[in-house]
PDB file of C-alpha atoms in Angstrom:
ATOM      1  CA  UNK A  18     -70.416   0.931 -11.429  1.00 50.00           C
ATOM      2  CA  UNK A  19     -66.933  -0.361 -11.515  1.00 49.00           C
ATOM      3  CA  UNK A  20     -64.236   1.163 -14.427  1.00 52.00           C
ATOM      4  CA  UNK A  21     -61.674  -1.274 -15.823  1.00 51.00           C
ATOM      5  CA  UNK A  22     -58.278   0.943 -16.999  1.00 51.00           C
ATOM      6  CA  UNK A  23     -56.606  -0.823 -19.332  1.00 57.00           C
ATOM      7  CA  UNK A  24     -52.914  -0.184 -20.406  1.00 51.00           C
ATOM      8  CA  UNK A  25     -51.619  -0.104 -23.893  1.00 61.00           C
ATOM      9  CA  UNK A  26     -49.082  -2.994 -24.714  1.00 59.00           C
ATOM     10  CA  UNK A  27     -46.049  -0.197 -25.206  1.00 58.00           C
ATOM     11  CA  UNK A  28     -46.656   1.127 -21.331  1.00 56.00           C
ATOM     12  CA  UNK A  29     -46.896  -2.229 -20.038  1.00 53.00           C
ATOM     13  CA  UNK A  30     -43.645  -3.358 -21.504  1.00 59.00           C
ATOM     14  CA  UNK A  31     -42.022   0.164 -20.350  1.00 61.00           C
ATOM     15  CA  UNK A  32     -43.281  -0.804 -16.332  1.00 59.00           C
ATOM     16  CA  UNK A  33     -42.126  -4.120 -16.820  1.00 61.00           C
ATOM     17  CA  UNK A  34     -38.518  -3.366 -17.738  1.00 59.00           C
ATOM     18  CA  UNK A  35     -38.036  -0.467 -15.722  1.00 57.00           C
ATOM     19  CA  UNK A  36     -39.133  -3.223 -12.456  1.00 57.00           C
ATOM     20  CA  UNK A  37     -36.525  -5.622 -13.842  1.00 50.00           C
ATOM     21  CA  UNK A  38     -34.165  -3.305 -14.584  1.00 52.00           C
ATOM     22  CA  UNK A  39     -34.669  -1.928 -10.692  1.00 51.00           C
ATOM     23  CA  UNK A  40     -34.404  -5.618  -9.120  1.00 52.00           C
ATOM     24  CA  UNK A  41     -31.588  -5.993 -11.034  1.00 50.00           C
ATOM     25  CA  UNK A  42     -29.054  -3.252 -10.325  1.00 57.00           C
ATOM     26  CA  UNK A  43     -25.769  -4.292  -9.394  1.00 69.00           C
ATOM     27  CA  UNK A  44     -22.612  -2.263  -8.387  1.00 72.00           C
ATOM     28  CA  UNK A  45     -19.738  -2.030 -10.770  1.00 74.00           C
ATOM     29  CA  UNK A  46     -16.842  -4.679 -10.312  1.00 79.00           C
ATOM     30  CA  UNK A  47     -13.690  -3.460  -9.186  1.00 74.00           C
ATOM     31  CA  UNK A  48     -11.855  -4.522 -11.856  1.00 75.00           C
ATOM     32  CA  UNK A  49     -13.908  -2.440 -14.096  1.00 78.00           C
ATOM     33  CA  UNK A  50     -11.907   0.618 -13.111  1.00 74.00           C
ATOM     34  CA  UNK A  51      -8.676  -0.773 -14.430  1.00 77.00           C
ATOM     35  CA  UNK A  52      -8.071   0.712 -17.344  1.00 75.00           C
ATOM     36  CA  UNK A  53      -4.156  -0.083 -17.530  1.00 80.00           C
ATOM     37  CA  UNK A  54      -3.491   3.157 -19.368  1.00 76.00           C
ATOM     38  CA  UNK A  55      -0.173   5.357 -19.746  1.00 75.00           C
ATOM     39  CA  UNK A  56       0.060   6.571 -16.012  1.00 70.00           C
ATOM     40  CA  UNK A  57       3.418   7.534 -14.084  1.00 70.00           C
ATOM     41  CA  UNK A  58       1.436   7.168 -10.632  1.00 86.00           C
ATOM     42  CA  UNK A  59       3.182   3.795  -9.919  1.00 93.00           C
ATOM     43  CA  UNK A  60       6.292   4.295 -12.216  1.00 94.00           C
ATOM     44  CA  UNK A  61       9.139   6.717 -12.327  1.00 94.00           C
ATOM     45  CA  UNK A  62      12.362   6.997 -14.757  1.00 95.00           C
ATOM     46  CA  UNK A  63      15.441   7.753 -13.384  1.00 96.00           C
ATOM     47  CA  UNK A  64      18.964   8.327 -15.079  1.00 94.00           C
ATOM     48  CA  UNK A  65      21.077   5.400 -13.156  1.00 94.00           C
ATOM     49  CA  UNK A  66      21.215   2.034 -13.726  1.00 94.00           C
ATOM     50  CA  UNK A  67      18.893   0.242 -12.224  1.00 95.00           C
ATOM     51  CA  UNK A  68      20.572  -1.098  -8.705  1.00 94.00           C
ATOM     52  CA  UNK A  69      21.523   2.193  -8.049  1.00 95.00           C
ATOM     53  CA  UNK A  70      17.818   3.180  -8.240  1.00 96.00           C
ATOM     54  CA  UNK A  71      16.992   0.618  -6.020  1.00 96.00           C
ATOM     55  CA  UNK A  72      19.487   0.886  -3.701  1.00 95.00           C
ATOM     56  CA  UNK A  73      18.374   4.826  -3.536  1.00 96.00           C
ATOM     57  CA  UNK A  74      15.006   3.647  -2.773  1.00 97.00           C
ATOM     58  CA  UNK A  75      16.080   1.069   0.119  1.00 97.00           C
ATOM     59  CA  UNK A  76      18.094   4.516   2.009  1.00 96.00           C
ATOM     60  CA  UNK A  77      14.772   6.701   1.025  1.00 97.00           C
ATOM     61  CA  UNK A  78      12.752   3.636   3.115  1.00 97.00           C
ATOM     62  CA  UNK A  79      15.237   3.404   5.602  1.00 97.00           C
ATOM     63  CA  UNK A  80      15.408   7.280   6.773  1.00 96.00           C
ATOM     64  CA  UNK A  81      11.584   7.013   7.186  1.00 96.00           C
ATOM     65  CA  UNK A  82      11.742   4.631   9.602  1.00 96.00           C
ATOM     66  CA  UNK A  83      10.471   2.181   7.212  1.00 97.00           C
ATOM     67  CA  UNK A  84      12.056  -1.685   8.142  1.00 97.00           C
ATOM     68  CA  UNK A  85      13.440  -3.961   4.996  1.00 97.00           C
ATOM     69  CA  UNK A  86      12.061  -7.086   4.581  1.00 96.00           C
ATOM     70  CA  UNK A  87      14.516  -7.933   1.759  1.00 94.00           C
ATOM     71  CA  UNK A  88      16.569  -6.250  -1.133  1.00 95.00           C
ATOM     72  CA  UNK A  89      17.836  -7.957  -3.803  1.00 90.00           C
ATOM     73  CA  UNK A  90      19.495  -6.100  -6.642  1.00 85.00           C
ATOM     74  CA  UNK A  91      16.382  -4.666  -8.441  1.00 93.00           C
ATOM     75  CA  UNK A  92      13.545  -5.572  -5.662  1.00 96.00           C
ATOM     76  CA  UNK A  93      13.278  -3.845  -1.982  1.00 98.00           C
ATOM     77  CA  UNK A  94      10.164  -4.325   0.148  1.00 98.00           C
ATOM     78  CA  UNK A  95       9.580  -2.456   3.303  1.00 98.00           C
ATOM     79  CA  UNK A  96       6.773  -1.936   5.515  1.00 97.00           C
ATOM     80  CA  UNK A  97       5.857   0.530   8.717  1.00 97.00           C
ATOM     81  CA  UNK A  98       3.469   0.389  11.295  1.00 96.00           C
ATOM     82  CA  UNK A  99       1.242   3.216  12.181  1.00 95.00           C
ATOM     83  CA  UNK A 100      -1.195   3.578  15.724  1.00 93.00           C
ATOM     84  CA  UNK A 101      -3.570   6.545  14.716  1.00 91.00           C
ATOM     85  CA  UNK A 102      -5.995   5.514  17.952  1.00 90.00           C
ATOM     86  CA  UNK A 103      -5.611   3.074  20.112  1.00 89.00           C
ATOM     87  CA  UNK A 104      -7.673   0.563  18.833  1.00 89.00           C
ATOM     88  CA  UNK A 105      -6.587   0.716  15.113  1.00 92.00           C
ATOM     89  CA  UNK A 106      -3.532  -0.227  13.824  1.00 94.00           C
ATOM     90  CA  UNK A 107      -2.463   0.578  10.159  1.00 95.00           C
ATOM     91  CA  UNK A 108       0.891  -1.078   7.939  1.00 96.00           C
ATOM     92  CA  UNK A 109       1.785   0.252   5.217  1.00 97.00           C
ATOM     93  CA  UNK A 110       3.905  -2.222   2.905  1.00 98.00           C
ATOM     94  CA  UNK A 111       6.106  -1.089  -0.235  1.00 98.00           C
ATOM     95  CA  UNK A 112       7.237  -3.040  -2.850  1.00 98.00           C
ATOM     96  CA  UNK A 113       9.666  -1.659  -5.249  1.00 98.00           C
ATOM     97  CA  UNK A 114      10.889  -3.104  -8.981  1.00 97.00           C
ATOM     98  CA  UNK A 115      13.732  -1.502 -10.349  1.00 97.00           C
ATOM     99  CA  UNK A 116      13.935  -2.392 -14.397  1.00 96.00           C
ATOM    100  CA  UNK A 117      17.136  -1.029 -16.908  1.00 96.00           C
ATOM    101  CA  UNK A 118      16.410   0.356 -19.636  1.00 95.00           C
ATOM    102  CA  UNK A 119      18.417  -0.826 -22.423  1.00 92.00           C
ATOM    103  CA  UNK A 120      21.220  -3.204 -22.176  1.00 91.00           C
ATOM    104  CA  UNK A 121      23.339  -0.627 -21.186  1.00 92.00           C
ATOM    105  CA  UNK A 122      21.476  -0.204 -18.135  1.00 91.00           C
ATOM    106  CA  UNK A 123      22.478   3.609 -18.084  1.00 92.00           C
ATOM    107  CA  UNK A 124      18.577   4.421 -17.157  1.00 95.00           C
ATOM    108  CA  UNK A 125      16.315   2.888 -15.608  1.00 96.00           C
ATOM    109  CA  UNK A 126      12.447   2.767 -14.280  1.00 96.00           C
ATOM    110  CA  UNK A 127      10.952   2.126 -11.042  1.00 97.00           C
ATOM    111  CA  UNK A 128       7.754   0.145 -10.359  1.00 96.00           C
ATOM    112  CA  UNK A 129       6.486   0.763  -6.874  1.00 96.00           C
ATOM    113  CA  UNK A 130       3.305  -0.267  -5.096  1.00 96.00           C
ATOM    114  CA  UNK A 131       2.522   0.386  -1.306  1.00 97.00           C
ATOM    115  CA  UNK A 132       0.212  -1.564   0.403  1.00 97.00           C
ATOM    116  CA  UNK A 133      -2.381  -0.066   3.157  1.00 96.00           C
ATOM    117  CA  UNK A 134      -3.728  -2.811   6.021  1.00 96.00           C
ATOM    118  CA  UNK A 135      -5.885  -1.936   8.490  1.00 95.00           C
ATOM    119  CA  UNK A 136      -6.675  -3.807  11.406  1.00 95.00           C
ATOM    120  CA  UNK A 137      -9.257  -3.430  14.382  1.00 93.00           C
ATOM    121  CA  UNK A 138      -8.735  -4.440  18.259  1.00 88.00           C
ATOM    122  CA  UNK A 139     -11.136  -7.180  19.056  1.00 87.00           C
ATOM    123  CA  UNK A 140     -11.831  -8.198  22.771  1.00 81.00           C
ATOM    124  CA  UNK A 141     -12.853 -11.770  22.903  1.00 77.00           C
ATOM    125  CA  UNK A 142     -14.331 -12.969  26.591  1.00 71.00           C
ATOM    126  CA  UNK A 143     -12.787 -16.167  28.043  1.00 66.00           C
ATOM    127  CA  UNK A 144     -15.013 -18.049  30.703  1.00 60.00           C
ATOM    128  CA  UNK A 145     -13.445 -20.293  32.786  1.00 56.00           C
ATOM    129  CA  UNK A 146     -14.505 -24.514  33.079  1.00 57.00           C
ATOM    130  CA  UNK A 147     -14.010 -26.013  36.220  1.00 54.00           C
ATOM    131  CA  UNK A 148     -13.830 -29.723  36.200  1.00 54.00           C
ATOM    132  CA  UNK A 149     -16.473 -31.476  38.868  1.00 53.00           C
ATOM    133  CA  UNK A 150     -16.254 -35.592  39.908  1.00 55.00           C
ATOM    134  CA  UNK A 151     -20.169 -35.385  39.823  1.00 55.00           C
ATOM    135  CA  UNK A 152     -21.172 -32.946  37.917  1.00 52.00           C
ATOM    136  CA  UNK A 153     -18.655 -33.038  34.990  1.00 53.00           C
ATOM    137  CA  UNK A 154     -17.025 -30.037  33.646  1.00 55.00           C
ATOM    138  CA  UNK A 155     -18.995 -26.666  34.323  1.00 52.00           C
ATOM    139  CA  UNK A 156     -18.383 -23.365  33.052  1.00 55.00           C
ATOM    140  CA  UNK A 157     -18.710 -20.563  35.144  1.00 54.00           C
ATOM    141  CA  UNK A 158     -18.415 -16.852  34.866  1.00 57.00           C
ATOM    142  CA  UNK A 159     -15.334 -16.134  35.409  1.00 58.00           C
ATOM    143  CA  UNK A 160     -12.512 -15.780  33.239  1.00 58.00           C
ATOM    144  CA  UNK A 161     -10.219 -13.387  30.892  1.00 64.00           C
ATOM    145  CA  UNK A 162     -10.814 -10.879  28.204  1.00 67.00           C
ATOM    146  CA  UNK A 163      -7.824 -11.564  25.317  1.00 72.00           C
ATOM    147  CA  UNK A 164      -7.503  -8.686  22.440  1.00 78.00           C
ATOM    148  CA  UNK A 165      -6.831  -9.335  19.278  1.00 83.00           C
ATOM    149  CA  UNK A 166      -5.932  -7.750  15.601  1.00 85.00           C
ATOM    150  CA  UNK A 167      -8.373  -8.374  13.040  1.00 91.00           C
ATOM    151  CA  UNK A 168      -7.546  -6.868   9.524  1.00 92.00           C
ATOM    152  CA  UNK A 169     -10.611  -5.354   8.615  1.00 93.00           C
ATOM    153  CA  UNK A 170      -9.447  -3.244   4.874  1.00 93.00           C
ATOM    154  CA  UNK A 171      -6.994  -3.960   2.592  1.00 95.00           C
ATOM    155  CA  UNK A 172      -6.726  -1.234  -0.345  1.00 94.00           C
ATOM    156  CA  UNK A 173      -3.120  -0.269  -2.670  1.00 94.00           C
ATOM    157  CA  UNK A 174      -2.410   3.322  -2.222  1.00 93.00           C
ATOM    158  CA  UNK A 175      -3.534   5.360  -5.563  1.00 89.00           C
ATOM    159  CA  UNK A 176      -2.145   8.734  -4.153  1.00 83.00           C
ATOM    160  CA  UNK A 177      -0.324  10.317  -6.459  1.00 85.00           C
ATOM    161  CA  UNK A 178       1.121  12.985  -4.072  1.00 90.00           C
ATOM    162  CA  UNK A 179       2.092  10.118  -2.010  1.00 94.00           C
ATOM    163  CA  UNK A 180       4.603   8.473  -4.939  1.00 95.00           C
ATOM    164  CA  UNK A 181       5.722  11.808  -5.811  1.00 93.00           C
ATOM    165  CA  UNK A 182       6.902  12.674  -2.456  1.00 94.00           C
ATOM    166  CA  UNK A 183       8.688   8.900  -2.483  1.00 96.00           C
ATOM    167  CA  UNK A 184      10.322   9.797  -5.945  1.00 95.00           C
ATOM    168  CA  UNK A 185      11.246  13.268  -5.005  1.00 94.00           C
ATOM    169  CA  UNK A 186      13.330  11.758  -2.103  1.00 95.00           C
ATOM    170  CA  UNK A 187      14.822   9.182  -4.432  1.00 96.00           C
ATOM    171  CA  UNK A 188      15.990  12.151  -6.690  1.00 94.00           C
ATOM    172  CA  UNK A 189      17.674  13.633  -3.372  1.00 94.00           C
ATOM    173  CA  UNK A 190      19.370  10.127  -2.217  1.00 94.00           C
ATOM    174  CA  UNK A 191      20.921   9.991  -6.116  1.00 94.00           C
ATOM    175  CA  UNK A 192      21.858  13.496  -6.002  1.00 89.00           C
ATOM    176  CA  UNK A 193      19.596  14.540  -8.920  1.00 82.00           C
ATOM    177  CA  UNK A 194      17.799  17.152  -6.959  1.00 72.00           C
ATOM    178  CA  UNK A 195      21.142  18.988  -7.033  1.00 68.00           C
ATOM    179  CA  UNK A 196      22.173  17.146  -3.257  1.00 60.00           C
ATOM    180  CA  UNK A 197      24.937  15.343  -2.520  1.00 54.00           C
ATOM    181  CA  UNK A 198      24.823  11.719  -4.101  1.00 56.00           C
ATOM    182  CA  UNK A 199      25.282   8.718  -2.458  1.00 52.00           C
ATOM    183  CA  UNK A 200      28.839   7.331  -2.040  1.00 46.00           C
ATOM    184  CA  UNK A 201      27.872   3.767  -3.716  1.00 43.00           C
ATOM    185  CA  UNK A 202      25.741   1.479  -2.439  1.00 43.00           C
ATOM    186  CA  UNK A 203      26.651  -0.872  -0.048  1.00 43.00           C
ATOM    187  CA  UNK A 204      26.843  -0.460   3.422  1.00 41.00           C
ATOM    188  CA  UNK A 205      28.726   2.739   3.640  1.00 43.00           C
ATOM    189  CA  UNK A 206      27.197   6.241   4.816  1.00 40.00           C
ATOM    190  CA  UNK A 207      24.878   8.167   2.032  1.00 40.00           C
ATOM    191  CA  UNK A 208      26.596  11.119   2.243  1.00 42.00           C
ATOM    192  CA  UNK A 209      30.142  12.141   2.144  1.00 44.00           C
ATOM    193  CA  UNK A 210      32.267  12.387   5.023  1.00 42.00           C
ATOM    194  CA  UNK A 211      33.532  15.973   5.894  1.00 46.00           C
ATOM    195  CA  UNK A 212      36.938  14.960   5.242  1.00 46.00           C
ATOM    196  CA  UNK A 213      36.091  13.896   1.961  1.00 46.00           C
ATOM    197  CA  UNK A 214      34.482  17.031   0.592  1.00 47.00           C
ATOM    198  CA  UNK A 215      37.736  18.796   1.896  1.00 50.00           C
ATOM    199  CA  UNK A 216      39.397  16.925  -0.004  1.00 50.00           C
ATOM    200  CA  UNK A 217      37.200  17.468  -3.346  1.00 50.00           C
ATOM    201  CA  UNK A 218      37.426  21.338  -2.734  1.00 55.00           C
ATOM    202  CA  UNK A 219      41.325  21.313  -2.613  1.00 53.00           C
TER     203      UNK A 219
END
C-alpha cells in the first residue's frame, strides 16, 4: 500500500524560492564597489602651486626609471616595463593631475592613477604552403613558430602603500621632507650644485 506525502502550501513556496533564488545567483558588478567616498588613496595635497607639484612628480618618475610619455603643465604620464618570468610581461602606466587650489595657486592637490597590464607570451605555429602546377597549393608541415604578447589582465592599482611611497618621494623632490628642493623646474639638475651651497653657507 502506497503513502502519498503531501506538503503544506507555506513549504512548497519556501522550496520553490529557495530553487529560484539558487538558479539565480549572480556575482556582484564591479561597479558596485565604487563607493566614491572621502579617500586620499589616489589624491595628495601639497603646499606648491600646482606645476611645481607636477613637475616634482615627472623627476620622482624619472629617477625610477619610469619613461614620460608627455608633461604638460599640470598632467605627466609615465609608464615602465617589468619581466618577472620570462613569459610574462607587466607595464605599469601613471597618470598624474596636478589641480591649484585657490586662485592663488599657493597649494595644490595631486590626482594620480597607475595602471597595471599584464600580458602572456603566446607561440603561434606557422605551416608552410607550397604552390604545385597540378596539385594547387599544399600545405605541408613545415614552417615557423612566431611569439606573441597577448594582454591577458588589466586592473588600476588600489595599493595604498604603493601611492604613499610615490607621495613620500614627491615630498623629498620639493624639499618638504626636510631635503634639498629642487632648483626650478625646467631642465636644470634637481639638486644644487656644490658650488652653489658654498655659496649659500658663506
Amino acid at each position: 500500500m502506497s503513502r502519498m506525502f503531501r506538503l503544506s502550501p507555506a513549504l512548497l513556496l519556501a522550496l520553490l524560492a529557495g530553487t529560484v533564488a539558487g538558479c539565480s545567483t549572480t556575482k556582484p558588478n564591479v561597479y558596485q564597489g565604487e563607493e566614491f567616498s572621502d579617500t586620499s588613496t589616489f589624491s595628495h595635497d601639497f603646499a606648491t602651486s600646482s606645476s611645481a607639484t607636477c613637475e616634482a612628480a615627472r623627476r620622482t618618475l624619472l629617477s625610477q626609471g619610469y619613461i614620460i610619455k608627455q608633461a604638460k603643465g599640470a598632467l605627466v604620464d609615465g609608464h615602465k616595463h617589468f619581466q618577472p618570468d620570462p613569459d610574462t610581461h607587466v607595464e605599469i602606466e601613471f597618470h598624474v593631475v596636478c589641480a591649484p587650489n585657490g586662485k592663488d595657486d599657493k597649494s595644490s592637490t595631486l590626482f594620480v592613477s597607475a595602471t597595471q597590464d599584464r600580458y602572456a607570451l603566446k607561440k603561434t605555429n606557422n605551416s608552410a604552403s607550397v604552390g604545385l602546377s597540378v596539385l594547387g597549393s599544399v600545405s605541408l608541415p613545415i614552417g615557423s613558430t612566431s611569439d606573441s604578447l597577448v594582454k591577458v589582465a588589466s586592473e588600476t592599482i588600489p595599493a595604498g602603500l604603493f601611492y604613499d611611497r610615490f607621495f613620500g618621494l614627491i615630498e623629498h623632490y620639493l624639499g618638504l621632507d626636510g631635503g634639498l628642493p629642487v632648483v626650478d623646474f625646467d631642465d636644470k639638475p634637481a639638486l644644487p650644485t656644490k658650488a652653489a651651497a658654498k655659496a649659500e653657507q658663506e
